[in-house]
Structure formats: structure tokens, C-alpha cells
Tab-separated table of C-alpha atoms in Angstrom:
chain	number	residue	atom	x	y	z
A	1	MET	CA	137.042	-155.794	-122.085
A	2	THR	CA	133.172	-155.291	-121.806
A	3	HIS	CA	132.635	-158.578	-123.635
A	4	ARG	CA	134.990	-160.378	-121.290
A	5	LEU	CA	133.235	-158.954	-118.182
A	6	ALA	CA	129.974	-159.985	-119.577
A	7	LEU	CA	131.204	-163.618	-120.007
A	8	LEU	CA	132.454	-163.513	-116.529
A	9	LEU	CA	129.118	-162.382	-115.135
A	10	LEU	CA	127.300	-165.045	-116.996
A	11	SER	CA	129.640	-167.809	-116.088
A	12	LEU	CA	129.660	-166.979	-112.432
A	13	ALA	CA	125.881	-166.677	-112.467
A	14	GLY	CA	125.671	-170.205	-113.705
A	15	ALA	CA	124.791	-169.426	-117.342
A	16	PRO	CA	126.566	-170.852	-120.286
A	17	ALA	CA	129.240	-168.799	-122.084
A	18	LEU	CA	128.035	-166.891	-125.086
A	19	ALA	CA	130.631	-168.611	-127.260
A	20	ASP	CA	129.232	-171.962	-126.244
A	21	GLN	CA	125.566	-171.077	-126.165
A	22	ASP	CA	123.204	-172.372	-128.765
A	23	PRO	CA	121.881	-169.448	-130.701
A	24	LEU	CA	118.370	-170.868	-130.581
A	25	VAL	CA	118.420	-170.917	-126.759
A	26	PRO	CA	116.911	-167.651	-125.303
A	27	ALA	CA	119.104	-165.366	-123.399
A	28	PRO	CA	119.198	-165.807	-119.488
A	29	ALA	CA	116.557	-164.002	-117.515
A	30	PRO	CA	117.644	-160.726	-115.875
A	31	PHE	CA	119.013	-160.799	-112.349
A	32	GLN	CA	116.169	-160.358	-109.717
A	33	PRO	CA	117.519	-159.645	-106.317
A	34	GLN	CA	115.412	-160.176	-103.232
A	35	VAL	CA	115.617	-157.102	-100.931
A	36	GLU	CA	114.288	-156.475	-97.470
A	37	ASP	CA	114.186	-153.321	-95.492
A	38	PRO	CA	112.027	-151.949	-92.693
A	39	MET	CA	111.177	-148.782	-94.473
A	40	LEU	CA	109.386	-150.966	-97.170
A	41	VAL	CA	106.584	-151.657	-94.803
A	42	PRO	CA	103.449	-149.717	-95.783
A	43	ALA	CA	102.609	-146.678	-93.955
A	44	PRO	CA	100.241	-147.421	-91.017
A	45	ALA	CA	96.528	-146.591	-91.510
A	46	ALA	CA	94.933	-143.757	-89.742
A	47	SER	CA	92.836	-144.562	-86.712
A	48	LYS	CA	89.932	-142.875	-88.218
A	49	GLN	CA	88.873	-143.195	-91.854
A	50	VAL	CA	85.997	-142.059	-94.011
A	51	GLY	CA	84.673	-144.298	-96.739
A	52	THR	CA	82.115	-142.112	-98.655
A	53	TRP	CA	81.482	-138.492	-99.644
A	54	GLU	CA	78.227	-138.588	-97.666
A	55	GLU	CA	79.949	-139.546	-94.473
A	56	ALA	CA	82.678	-136.865	-94.831
A	57	LEU	CA	79.986	-134.119	-95.618
A	58	GLY	CA	77.892	-135.267	-92.677
A	59	LEU	CA	80.826	-134.731	-90.326
A	60	VAL	CA	81.410	-131.151	-91.750
A	61	ARG	CA	77.757	-130.374	-91.205
A	62	GLU	CA	78.031	-131.575	-87.611
A	63	ARG	CA	81.369	-130.273	-86.542
A	64	SER	CA	82.368	-127.320	-88.771
A	65	THR	CA	83.088	-124.124	-86.753
A	66	ASP	CA	82.885	-122.003	-90.006
A	67	LEU	CA	79.407	-123.340	-90.687
A	68	ARG	CA	78.304	-122.566	-87.114
A	69	THR	CA	79.801	-119.111	-87.328
A	70	ALA	CA	77.977	-118.415	-90.526
A	71	GLU	CA	74.677	-119.686	-89.076
A	72	ALA	CA	75.219	-117.447	-86.076
A	73	ASN	CA	75.685	-114.458	-88.358
A	74	VAL	CA	72.251	-115.312	-89.903
A	75	GLN	CA	70.721	-115.463	-86.460
A	76	ARG	CA	72.279	-112.050	-85.598
A	77	ALA	CA	70.966	-110.519	-88.817
A	78	GLU	CA	67.526	-111.784	-88.119
A	79	GLY	CA	67.686	-110.299	-84.663
A	80	ARG	CA	68.661	-106.997	-86.034
A	81	TRP	CA	65.813	-107.065	-88.527
A	82	ARG	CA	63.391	-107.730	-85.664
A	83	GLN	CA	64.788	-104.824	-83.715
A	84	ALA	CA	64.348	-102.480	-86.686
A	85	LEU	CA	60.745	-103.646	-87.190
A	86	SER	CA	59.966	-103.021	-83.520
A	87	VAL	CA	60.426	-99.294	-83.967
A	88	LEU	CA	57.474	-99.284	-86.428
A	89	LEU	CA	55.153	-101.493	-84.445
A	90	PRO	CA	52.906	-100.486	-81.455
A	91	ASN	CA	54.805	-100.454	-78.068
A	92	ALA	CA	52.772	-101.182	-75.095
A	93	ARG	CA	54.091	-100.989	-71.499
A	94	VAL	CA	52.428	-101.635	-67.999
A	95	SER	CA	53.960	-100.151	-64.917
A	96	ALA	CA	52.798	-100.448	-61.218
A	97	GLY	CA	54.145	-99.464	-57.854
A	98	VAL	CA	53.483	-98.069	-54.312
A	99	ALA	CA	54.573	-94.660	-53.185
A	100	TYR	CA	54.744	-93.183	-49.672
A	101	ASP	CA	55.658	-89.655	-48.586
A	102	LEU	CA	57.958	-89.922	-45.602
A	103	LEU	CA	57.731	-86.204	-44.811
A	104	ASN	CA	53.976	-85.967	-45.248
A	105	PRO	CA	52.681	-89.349	-44.296
A	106	ASP	CA	49.012	-88.311	-44.719
A	107	ASN	CA	49.344	-87.127	-48.366
A	108	PRO	CA	48.917	-89.659	-51.166
A	109	VAL	CA	51.718	-89.397	-53.782
A	110	GLY	CA	52.185	-91.076	-57.226
A	111	LEU	CA	55.085	-93.069	-58.417
A	112	THR	CA	56.859	-89.840	-59.543
A	113	GLY	CA	56.553	-88.328	-56.079
A	114	ALA	CA	53.996	-85.764	-57.205
A	115	PRO	CA	51.006	-85.449	-54.748
A	116	VAL	CA	47.697	-86.828	-55.899
A	117	MET	CA	44.909	-84.364	-55.026
A	118	ALA	CA	41.761	-85.713	-53.441
A	119	GLN	CA	38.559	-84.717	-55.192
A	120	PRO	CA	36.186	-82.761	-52.933
A	121	GLY	CA	32.859	-84.505	-52.447
A	122	ALA	CA	33.954	-87.632	-54.241
A	123	ASP	CA	32.938	-91.014	-52.807
A	124	ARG	CA	36.305	-92.653	-53.177
A	125	GLN	CA	39.528	-90.930	-52.083
A	126	PRO	CA	43.250	-91.965	-52.752
A	127	THR	CA	44.669	-94.390	-50.267
A	128	VAL	CA	47.814	-93.770	-48.162
A	129	PRO	CA	50.228	-95.337	-49.139
A	130	LEU	CA	49.032	-95.050	-52.699
A	131	ALA	CA	49.282	-97.974	-55.273
A	132	SER	CA	48.998	-96.868	-58.908
A	133	GLY	CA	49.565	-98.201	-62.274
A	134	THR	CA	49.873	-96.976	-65.829
A	135	VAL	CA	49.220	-98.563	-69.184
A	136	SER	CA	50.966	-96.729	-72.006
A	137	LEU	CA	50.840	-97.300	-75.810
A	138	SER	CA	52.979	-95.591	-78.506
A	139	GLN	CA	52.764	-95.907	-82.265
A	140	SER	CA	55.041	-94.344	-84.831
A	141	ILE	CA	53.066	-92.835	-87.681
A	142	VAL	CA	55.720	-91.005	-89.852
A	143	ASP	CA	59.384	-92.020	-89.325
A	144	PHE	CA	61.490	-92.245	-92.496
A	145	GLY	CA	64.642	-93.203	-90.689
A	146	ALA	CA	62.961	-96.228	-89.046
A	147	TRP	CA	61.791	-97.384	-92.543
A	148	ARG	CA	65.278	-97.035	-93.924
A	149	GLY	CA	66.700	-98.944	-90.969
A	150	LEU	CA	64.320	-101.788	-91.642
A	151	SER	CA	65.323	-101.863	-95.249
A	152	SER	CA	68.989	-101.885	-94.227
A	153	ALA	CA	68.456	-104.791	-91.806
A	154	SER	CA	66.409	-106.742	-94.362
A	155	ALA	CA	69.288	-106.466	-96.955
A	156	ALA	CA	71.834	-107.427	-94.160
A	157	GLU	CA	69.806	-110.494	-93.471
A	158	ASP	CA	69.857	-111.386	-97.131
A	159	SER	CA	73.606	-110.890	-97.175
A	160	ALA	CA	74.127	-113.151	-94.218
A	161	ARG	CA	72.020	-115.950	-95.884
A	162	ALA	CA	73.937	-115.569	-99.053
A	163	ASN	CA	77.150	-115.747	-97.098
A	164	LEU	CA	75.983	-118.929	-95.454
A	165	TYR	CA	75.445	-120.531	-98.954
A	166	ASP	CA	78.976	-119.294	-99.896
A	167	VAL	CA	80.448	-120.801	-96.712
A	168	GLN	CA	78.678	-124.180	-97.615
A	169	ARG	CA	80.131	-124.029	-101.144
A	170	ARG	CA	83.594	-123.135	-99.872
A	171	LEU	CA	83.408	-125.904	-97.334
A	172	THR	CA	82.311	-128.459	-100.013
A	173	LEU	CA	85.202	-127.330	-102.189
A	174	SER	CA	87.665	-127.497	-99.355
A	175	LEU	CA	86.565	-130.892	-98.281
A	176	ALA	CA	86.901	-132.214	-101.787
A	177	ARG	CA	90.362	-130.720	-102.214
A	178	THR	CA	91.419	-132.201	-98.869
A	179	LEU	CA	90.162	-135.655	-99.736
A	180	VAL	CA	91.933	-135.463	-103.055
A	181	ALA	CA	95.128	-134.316	-101.339
A	182	THR	CA	94.910	-137.080	-98.904
A	183	VAL	CA	94.395	-139.790	-101.451
A	184	ALA	CA	97.270	-138.333	-103.507
A	185	ALA	CA	99.500	-138.401	-100.474
A	186	GLU	CA	98.490	-142.047	-99.764
A	187	ARG	CA	99.455	-142.862	-103.345
A	188	ALA	CA	102.693	-140.919	-103.313
A	189	ALA	CA	103.680	-142.868	-100.079
A	190	GLU	CA	103.093	-146.266	-102.010
A	191	ILE	CA	105.137	-144.901	-104.980
A	192	ASN	CA	107.959	-143.877	-102.729
A	193	ARG	CA	108.167	-147.383	-101.220
A	194	VAL	CA	108.158	-148.873	-104.813
A	195	GLY	CA	110.990	-146.485	-105.746
A	196	LEU	CA	112.998	-147.380	-102.591
A	197	ARG	CA	112.525	-151.178	-103.425
A	198	ARG	CA	113.863	-150.571	-106.931
A	199	ALA	CA	116.768	-148.492	-105.600
A	200	LEU	CA	117.633	-151.330	-103.266
A	201	GLU	CA	117.460	-153.841	-106.117
A	202	ARG	CA	119.906	-151.705	-108.116
A	203	ALA	CA	122.224	-151.496	-105.159
A	204	ALA	CA	122.094	-155.283	-104.797
A	205	LEU	CA	122.865	-155.574	-108.561
A	206	ALA	CA	125.769	-153.260	-108.355
A	207	GLN	CA	127.190	-155.060	-105.294
A	208	ARG	CA	126.908	-158.444	-107.101
A	209	SER	CA	128.673	-156.967	-110.161
A	210	PHE	CA	131.406	-155.598	-107.840
A	211	GLU	CA	131.839	-158.989	-106.126
A	212	LEU	CA	132.190	-160.661	-109.544
A	213	GLY	CA	134.696	-158.237	-110.640
A	214	ALA	CA	132.577	-156.597	-113.254
A	215	GLY	CA	131.995	-153.399	-111.324
A	216	THR	CA	133.885	-150.958	-109.298
A	217	GLN	CA	133.654	-149.450	-105.809
A	218	LEU	CA	132.435	-146.225	-107.323
A	219	ASP	CA	129.437	-148.075	-108.833
A	220	VAL	CA	128.493	-149.421	-105.385
A	221	VAL	CA	128.809	-146.033	-103.758
A	222	ARG	CA	126.916	-144.226	-106.493
A	223	VAL	CA	123.981	-146.614	-106.335
A	224	SER	CA	123.993	-146.598	-102.521
A	225	GLN	CA	123.660	-142.823	-102.664
A	226	ASP	CA	120.644	-143.295	-104.791
A	227	VAL	CA	119.156	-145.529	-102.179
A	228	GLU	CA	119.599	-142.750	-99.557
A	229	ILE	CA	117.955	-140.301	-101.855
A	230	ALA	CA	115.045	-142.667	-102.154
A	231	ARG	CA	114.864	-142.977	-98.397
A	232	GLN	CA	114.724	-139.173	-98.189
A	233	SER	CA	111.759	-139.116	-100.514
A	234	LEU	CA	110.023	-141.820	-98.658
A	235	VAL	CA	110.463	-139.955	-95.330
A	236	SER	CA	109.254	-136.674	-96.844
A	237	GLY	CA	106.392	-138.375	-98.454
A	238	ASP	CA	105.289	-139.923	-95.218
A	239	GLU	CA	105.337	-136.539	-93.452
A	240	GLN	CA	103.222	-135.170	-96.195
A	241	LEU	CA	100.839	-137.968	-95.652
A	242	HIS	CA	100.635	-137.152	-91.913
A	243	ARG	CA	99.944	-133.530	-92.686
A	244	ALA	CA	97.313	-134.349	-95.264
A	245	ARG	CA	95.517	-136.679	-92.788
A	246	GLU	CA	95.721	-133.856	-90.251
A	247	ALA	CA	94.276	-131.345	-92.624
A	248	LEU	CA	91.439	-133.762	-93.364
A	249	GLY	CA	90.858	-134.265	-89.669
A	250	LEU	CA	90.578	-130.500	-89.132
A	251	ALA	CA	88.225	-130.170	-92.094
A	252	LEU	CA	86.122	-132.818	-90.510
A	253	GLY	CA	86.267	-131.247	-87.061
A	254	HIS	CA	88.514	-133.792	-85.475
A	255	PRO	CA	91.917	-132.568	-84.050
A	256	GLU	CA	93.712	-135.698	-85.116
A	257	GLU	CA	94.676	-137.633	-88.246
A	258	VAL	CA	91.758	-138.945	-90.471
A	259	GLY	CA	92.555	-141.182	-93.504
A	260	VAL	CA	90.581	-142.187	-96.536
A	261	ASN	CA	89.364	-145.778	-96.872
A	262	PRO	CA	90.890	-147.497	-99.884
A	263	SER	CA	87.342	-148.202	-101.080
A	264	PHE	CA	86.674	-144.382	-101.425
A	265	ASN	CA	85.371	-143.617	-104.998
A	266	LEU	CA	87.629	-140.676	-105.833
A	267	GLN	CA	86.833	-140.715	-109.612
A	268	GLY	CA	83.184	-140.371	-108.909
A	269	LEU	CA	83.642	-137.417	-106.564
A	270	VAL	CA	82.478	-134.849	-109.126
A	271	ASP	CA	79.116	-136.773	-109.625
A	272	GLN	CA	78.762	-136.998	-105.927
A	273	THR	CA	79.170	-133.190	-105.340
A	274	ARG	CA	76.391	-132.754	-107.899
A	275	ALA	CA	73.978	-134.341	-105.518
A	276	THR	CA	74.927	-131.667	-102.978
A	277	CYS	CA	75.318	-128.533	-105.171
A	278	THR	CA	73.519	-127.216	-108.217
A	279	PRO	CA	74.952	-125.337	-111.153
A	280	LEU	CA	74.186	-121.664	-111.423
A	281	LYS	CA	72.147	-120.245	-114.230
A	282	ALA	CA	74.242	-117.165	-114.323
A	283	LEU	CA	77.499	-116.122	-112.665
A	284	SER	CA	75.883	-113.269	-110.940
A	285	GLU	CA	73.959	-115.713	-108.827
A	286	ARG	CA	77.136	-116.972	-107.069
A	287	PRO	CA	76.586	-116.642	-103.336
A	288	ASP	CA	79.679	-114.515	-102.634
A	289	LEU	CA	78.644	-112.031	-105.275
A	290	GLU	CA	75.069	-111.925	-104.034
A	291	SER	CA	76.248	-111.407	-100.437
A	292	ALA	CA	78.589	-108.495	-101.469
A	293	ARG	CA	75.785	-107.024	-103.472
A	294	THR	CA	73.193	-107.148	-100.733
A	295	GLN	CA	75.790	-105.905	-98.251
A	296	LEU	CA	76.198	-102.845	-100.439
A	297	GLU	CA	72.403	-102.388	-100.465
A	298	SER	CA	72.397	-102.590	-96.704
A	299	ALA	CA	75.054	-99.999	-96.395
A	300	ARG	CA	73.260	-97.699	-98.744
A	301	GLU	CA	70.058	-97.954	-96.799
A	302	SER	CA	71.980	-97.431	-93.511
A	303	ARG	CA	73.397	-94.260	-94.963
A	304	ARG	CA	69.866	-93.039	-96.007
A	305	GLN	CA	68.622	-93.921	-92.505
A	306	ALA	CA	71.336	-91.519	-91.097
A	307	SER	CA	70.287	-88.846	-93.596
A	308	ALA	CA	66.541	-89.255	-92.625
A	309	GLY	CA	67.562	-88.223	-89.164
A	310	TYR	CA	67.187	-84.643	-90.282
A	311	LEU	CA	63.467	-85.094	-90.995
A	312	PRO	CA	60.664	-84.676	-88.410
A	313	THR	CA	58.791	-87.697	-86.925
A	314	LEU	CA	55.152	-88.030	-85.998
A	315	GLY	CA	53.953	-90.449	-83.390
A	316	LEU	CA	50.851	-91.246	-81.295
A	317	ASN	CA	50.958	-91.849	-77.569
A	318	SER	CA	48.231	-93.004	-75.187
A	319	SER	CA	48.330	-93.460	-71.430
A	320	LEU	CA	45.816	-94.802	-68.994
A	321	ASN	CA	46.421	-94.333	-65.175
A	322	ALA	CA	44.748	-96.035	-62.233
A	323	LEU	CA	45.081	-95.719	-58.434
A	324	THR	CA	43.836	-97.370	-55.344
A	325	THR	CA	41.058	-95.633	-53.411
A	326	GLU	CA	39.051	-95.904	-50.242
A	327	PRO	CA	36.679	-97.566	-50.491
A	328	GLY	CA	38.372	-99.766	-52.923
A	329	PRO	CA	39.416	-101.276	-55.019
A	330	GLY	CA	40.375	-98.226	-57.075
A	331	ARG	CA	39.516	-96.012	-60.100
A	332	PHE	CA	40.976	-94.835	-63.335
A	333	SER	CA	42.345	-91.351	-62.856
A	334	THR	CA	43.285	-90.309	-66.355
A	335	TRP	CA	43.312	-91.454	-69.905
A	336	SER	CA	45.124	-89.366	-72.450
A	337	ILE	CA	46.022	-89.515	-76.103
A	338	ALA	CA	48.454	-87.350	-77.773
A	339	ALA	CA	50.027	-86.791	-81.269
A	340	VAL	CA	53.695	-85.923	-80.954
A	341	LEU	CA	55.678	-84.116	-83.711
A	342	SER	CA	59.418	-84.220	-83.191
A	343	VAL	CA	61.519	-81.743	-85.271
A	344	PRO	CA	65.249	-82.078	-84.930
A	345	ILE	CA	67.073	-78.674	-84.677
A	346	TRP	CA	70.627	-79.075	-83.499
A	347	GLU	CA	72.345	-82.035	-81.835
A	348	GLY	CA	76.032	-80.896	-82.103
A	349	GLY	CA	76.790	-82.383	-85.505
A	350	LEU	CA	75.991	-85.972	-84.589
A	351	ARG	CA	73.761	-86.631	-87.610
A	352	GLY	CA	76.300	-85.083	-90.006
A	353	GLY	CA	79.125	-87.355	-88.552
A	354	LEU	CA	76.864	-90.368	-88.779
A	355	VAL	CA	76.045	-89.581	-92.425
A	356	ARG	CA	79.790	-89.300	-93.304
A	357	GLU	CA	80.624	-92.536	-91.440
A	358	ARG	CA	77.949	-94.592	-93.230
A	359	ALA	CA	78.916	-93.059	-96.598
A	360	GLY	CA	82.431	-94.362	-96.073
A	361	ILE	CA	80.950	-97.811	-95.057
A	362	GLU	CA	78.819	-97.726	-98.248
A	363	GLN	CA	81.987	-96.909	-100.387
A	364	GLN	CA	83.903	-99.768	-98.849
A	365	ALA	CA	81.034	-102.102	-99.643
A	366	ALA	CA	81.064	-100.993	-103.240
A	367	GLU	CA	84.721	-101.583	-103.568
A	368	THR	CA	84.377	-104.989	-101.931
A	369	LEU	CA	81.696	-105.920	-104.443
A	370	GLU	CA	83.880	-104.776	-107.436
A	371	ARG	CA	86.868	-106.685	-106.097
A	372	THR	CA	84.825	-109.838	-105.490
A	373	ARG	CA	83.289	-109.578	-109.033
A	374	ARG	CA	86.808	-109.351	-110.491
A	375	ASP	CA	88.137	-112.229	-108.474
A	376	VAL	CA	85.139	-114.454	-109.408
A	377	THR	CA	85.591	-113.713	-113.063
A	378	VAL	CA	89.288	-114.669	-112.978
A	379	GLU	CA	88.621	-117.671	-110.718
A	380	VAL	CA	85.936	-119.143	-113.008
A	381	ALA	CA	88.085	-118.599	-116.186
A	382	ARG	CA	91.114	-120.162	-114.530
A	383	ALA	CA	89.133	-123.208	-113.278
A	384	GLN	CA	87.662	-123.811	-116.755
A	385	ARG	CA	91.159	-123.515	-118.295
A	386	ASN	CA	92.727	-125.735	-115.695
A	387	VAL	CA	90.634	-128.690	-116.904
A	388	SER	CA	92.089	-128.798	-120.378
A	389	VAL	CA	95.552	-128.106	-118.929
A	390	ALA	CA	95.266	-130.987	-116.532
A	391	GLU	CA	94.023	-133.374	-119.199
A	392	SER	CA	97.044	-132.551	-121.401
A	393	LEU	CA	99.434	-132.905	-118.482
A	394	VAL	CA	98.053	-136.411	-117.724
A	395	LYS	CA	98.634	-137.450	-121.294
A	396	THR	CA	102.222	-136.223	-121.331
A	397	ALA	CA	102.923	-137.679	-117.907
A	398	ALA	CA	101.659	-141.008	-119.042
A	399	SER	CA	103.813	-140.972	-122.099
A	400	SER	CA	106.882	-139.934	-119.991
A	401	LEU	CA	106.255	-142.743	-117.586
A	402	ASP	CA	106.157	-145.318	-120.401
A	403	LEU	CA	109.438	-143.999	-121.781
A	404	ALA	CA	111.126	-143.829	-118.315
A	405	ALA	CA	109.953	-147.493	-117.576
A	406	LYS	CA	111.533	-148.670	-120.960
A	407	THR	CA	114.658	-146.684	-120.358
A	408	ASP	CA	115.118	-148.068	-116.877
A	409	GLN	CA	114.500	-151.640	-118.122
A	410	LEU	CA	117.015	-151.269	-120.884
A	411	THR	CA	119.603	-149.600	-118.644
A	412	ARG	CA	119.343	-152.322	-115.972
A	413	ARG	CA	119.776	-154.930	-118.625
A	414	ALA	CA	122.745	-153.165	-120.101
A	415	PHE	CA	124.345	-152.845	-116.643
A	416	GLU	CA	123.756	-156.521	-116.023
A	417	VAL	CA	125.746	-157.560	-119.119
A	418	GLY	CA	128.495	-154.949	-118.473
A	419	ARG	CA	127.496	-152.372	-121.189
A	420	GLY	CA	126.071	-149.720	-118.904
A	421	SER	CA	127.440	-147.521	-116.169
A	422	SER	CA	126.173	-147.035	-112.639
A	423	LEU	CA	125.532	-143.438	-113.340
A	424	GLU	CA	123.085	-144.355	-116.123
A	425	LEU	CA	121.419	-146.882	-113.753
A	426	VAL	CA	121.031	-144.246	-111.060
A	427	GLN	CA	119.760	-141.604	-113.479
A	428	SER	CA	117.179	-143.997	-115.033
A	429	GLY	CA	115.902	-145.040	-111.587
A	430	ALA	CA	115.514	-141.504	-110.406
A	431	ALA	CA	113.757	-140.580	-113.756
A	432	LEU	CA	111.323	-143.544	-113.261
A	433	ARG	CA	110.513	-142.523	-109.722
A	434	GLN	CA	109.839	-139.045	-110.662
A	435	ALA	CA	107.720	-140.098	-113.695
A	436	GLU	CA	105.576	-142.263	-111.451
A	437	LEU	CA	105.012	-139.555	-108.943
A	438	SER	CA	104.310	-137.050	-111.713
A	439	LEU	CA	101.673	-139.273	-113.355
A	440	ALA	CA	99.913	-139.880	-109.972
A	441	LEU	CA	99.872	-136.217	-109.138
A	442	ARG	CA	98.622	-135.232	-112.592
A	443	GLU	CA	95.767	-137.688	-112.331
A	444	PHE	CA	94.755	-136.242	-108.962
A	445	GLU	CA	95.206	-132.737	-110.314
A	446	LEU	CA	92.657	-133.600	-113.044
A	447	VAL	CA	90.119	-134.695	-110.546
A	448	GLN	CA	90.733	-131.546	-108.570
A	449	ALA	CA	90.472	-129.417	-111.635
A	450	ARG	CA	87.074	-130.853	-112.627
A	451	LEU	CA	85.876	-130.281	-109.011
A	452	ASP	CA	86.981	-126.713	-109.107
A	453	ALA	CA	85.364	-126.081	-112.451
A	454	PHE	CA	82.089	-127.284	-111.171
A	455	LEU	CA	82.054	-125.754	-107.734
A	456	THR	CA	83.187	-122.349	-108.888
A	457	GLU	CA	79.892	-121.994	-110.678
A	458	ALA	CA	77.646	-123.928	-108.281
A	459	ARG	CA	75.288	-123.152	-105.296
A	460	CYS	CA	75.513	-125.482	-102.279
A	461	ASP	CA	72.517	-125.643	-99.982
A	462	TRP	CA	72.864	-128.307	-97.280
């Protein structure tokens, strides 16, 4: 029966019968149907595209909110350090004003409302109303709490700068991953259209066999169902492409889709990132570890600052006062200098509570450092292992694609001559589509694994 159907197919196709065919004449070429479908049109390109790594990185530098936030944190830390330093530097102040006693208009008064006594026999007497001014200078001599506060602010500034470097590293890694994901989505969309075209060709082949009497209605329905499955994969793939482009747009600071130019050199992405980031000499130099370590140091110094509040402080104050006189313009009335020793006695438990609070902050910083150290160790080991895993998966995916392509070719040929079923045709087509997608994704995963392995042990300084 199968042989008879094959003869029928060949005869209706215009080929000579097998019995009458010269054995030296090659077999007829496989049937190649011509199919057209609106969904076979390539996915439209994004309105905005990036063509080089430098262009993409420049957009991140210009528009990244995470980068601006990290830079603002550095600015805040610098301001805090300057505030802590001001307590240890000389502080000078000038004040001036005019005072008038409403109840006793003839008595000169100072800015505090206290009367200024006229000096008997003096040539110059205070004026009414009285204008006076004061120049004051204060200098801290011994203040352990202020020094601890300066150390805490300095460590916090170092932590903010290290966090900025880590943000730059993470933005570089995120940008590279997003670029790879977008290119992978572009490639998957192309493969889905190739898969739909092949499914349509199989449907045309099954329809032709049915019309020639060599196939059944079941064959046509079964292959048509495979076409709809291919359409579903194409629609899902296009949506993933849109989402990948949107993610790339957000990474570049644009609330819209951004695509990747076909000329983008994805294979050289690792070499391009090496121009932006440098490998670490030791894992302990990684910015997030350095940031957590200096943050712990800042918390420790802050706790010591609170403890130093129990200690006395010694300062030096000097004040120069001047007032207007008649005849004018005026004279210096007093110039004083004083050494001030301040000894804390009791403040209602404020310092004790402050010490306990900052001790808790120090403990939290220590736990954060330990957690970060563990996460970094696992992340680096996993990134290094993923490279060899990705290389092995690419090899197996390439072998699987070769076998799937051969299987699909043989299955189609067998179906054409009536020796294969539509179920085998559908299964081989689905396996080929999956093998093509798998190889493409594995190749992109290998690029991503190499990027991760490099950037997990790198320092990025833009």
C-alpha cells in the first residue's frame, strides 16, 4: 500500500514511475512548497538603537538615576565630614546691633538689655541709643568625641566612594546583561519566524499529500495544529523582544524601547568591558566588600564617639566688645579670654542610650559585612563555574541541532514518499525549532557567563 501511494505521489507530481525509471537517473528533488504569511514579516526595528558599547555606556553615565544617587551619597558623606571637622577648627563670629531702653531713654543699654555704665571722668561716653558689636573666637583643645566623630565621618565617606564604584560595576554588568538579552531576543524572534515558515511548509506538504490521496484528514489537522503552536511561539517571542528592548531603554535612561543595531559586536563585549573595568588583585578589594568594611569602621567610630561623651572637654574662648561713644566713633570696651573645662555629670541617661543605639548599628554593620563576604564568595565561584558549564552546553546544543536537522530532513523525505506519518513530521519539526532556539540561547549564555566571570572580580571607575 505504501509503495502504491508513493507511485501515485510521484506520478501526480510529474515524475516517472519507479518501475519505469532508469536506475542511473537520480531521484526527484524533494517537494519545496512556497508559503506566504503576514506573520513571517520580520519584527519592526526599534525607533532608537545603540551601535557600540561606548555609546551605551555613555548613555548610562548621562542618564542613570542609580549613578546620580550614588554620587549624591558621596556628596552627603563629604558634607558630613566637613561638619565633623568644623567642631575641631576655630570658630569666629561677629555680631552687631543697636539697643534702646524704652523705659529709661537716657540710659545706654547693650544688646542683651543690660545697662552700660558710663565711666566717670572719661572723655568719651556711651551714646544713646547705643550701637555695639562683638567679635568672638572659640577653639576646641581637648574633645575626644569630636575626634571620634571625624574618624566616623571619614570612614563613611570612604564607604560612599566604594559604594559608588560598586554601583558603576553593577551598572556595567546590568548593561552588558541587558544588551545580551536584547540580542538574544532579536535572534529568538528570527528563529521563531524560520520555525513558522517550516511549519507552514509542512502544512502545505500534508495538504498536497491529502489532495493526492496519499494522506488523511488527520495528517492535515495534526500539521495545522503544529502551525498554530509555531504561531504561539512567535507571538510570545515578539513580546519577549519588546520587553527586552524596554529593559534596555530603562537601563539607558529612556522610558521607551531601545534596540541593538545589527552591527553591534556582541562577541567582543568582554574585551570592550576590559577597557572600562580592571581586574582585582584580591577579592577583598571588591567595592561592595570595601564599602561594607568601611561602613563597619564608621559605625565603630560612631559608637566610640558616643562613649567619649562621658569624658570632659577643654576649650578656649575669646571675646572682643566695642560700642559707640560721644565723641565718636567708639571704643573697645572689653577683651576677654577664657579656658572652659566642661565635665558631664548627668543628662538623664541620654549618653547611655546613644551608646546602646550605636552599638546596635555597629552590630548590624558587622553582620552586613559577613553576609556580603559570603555572597561574594559564592557569586565568584558560581560565575567561574558557569563559564565551563556554558561551554559544555553550547557543544551539546550544537550536536543536538545537527541531529535534529538531519532527523527533520529524513522525516520530511519519508513523508513525501509515503513512508512517514504526520505525527513524526510534527515531532521532528518541533524538535528542530527547539534545538535552534536552544543553541542560540546557549551561545548567548556563554557570552553572559564570560561577562559575569570578569565583572564579578573587577573594579569599574568611569
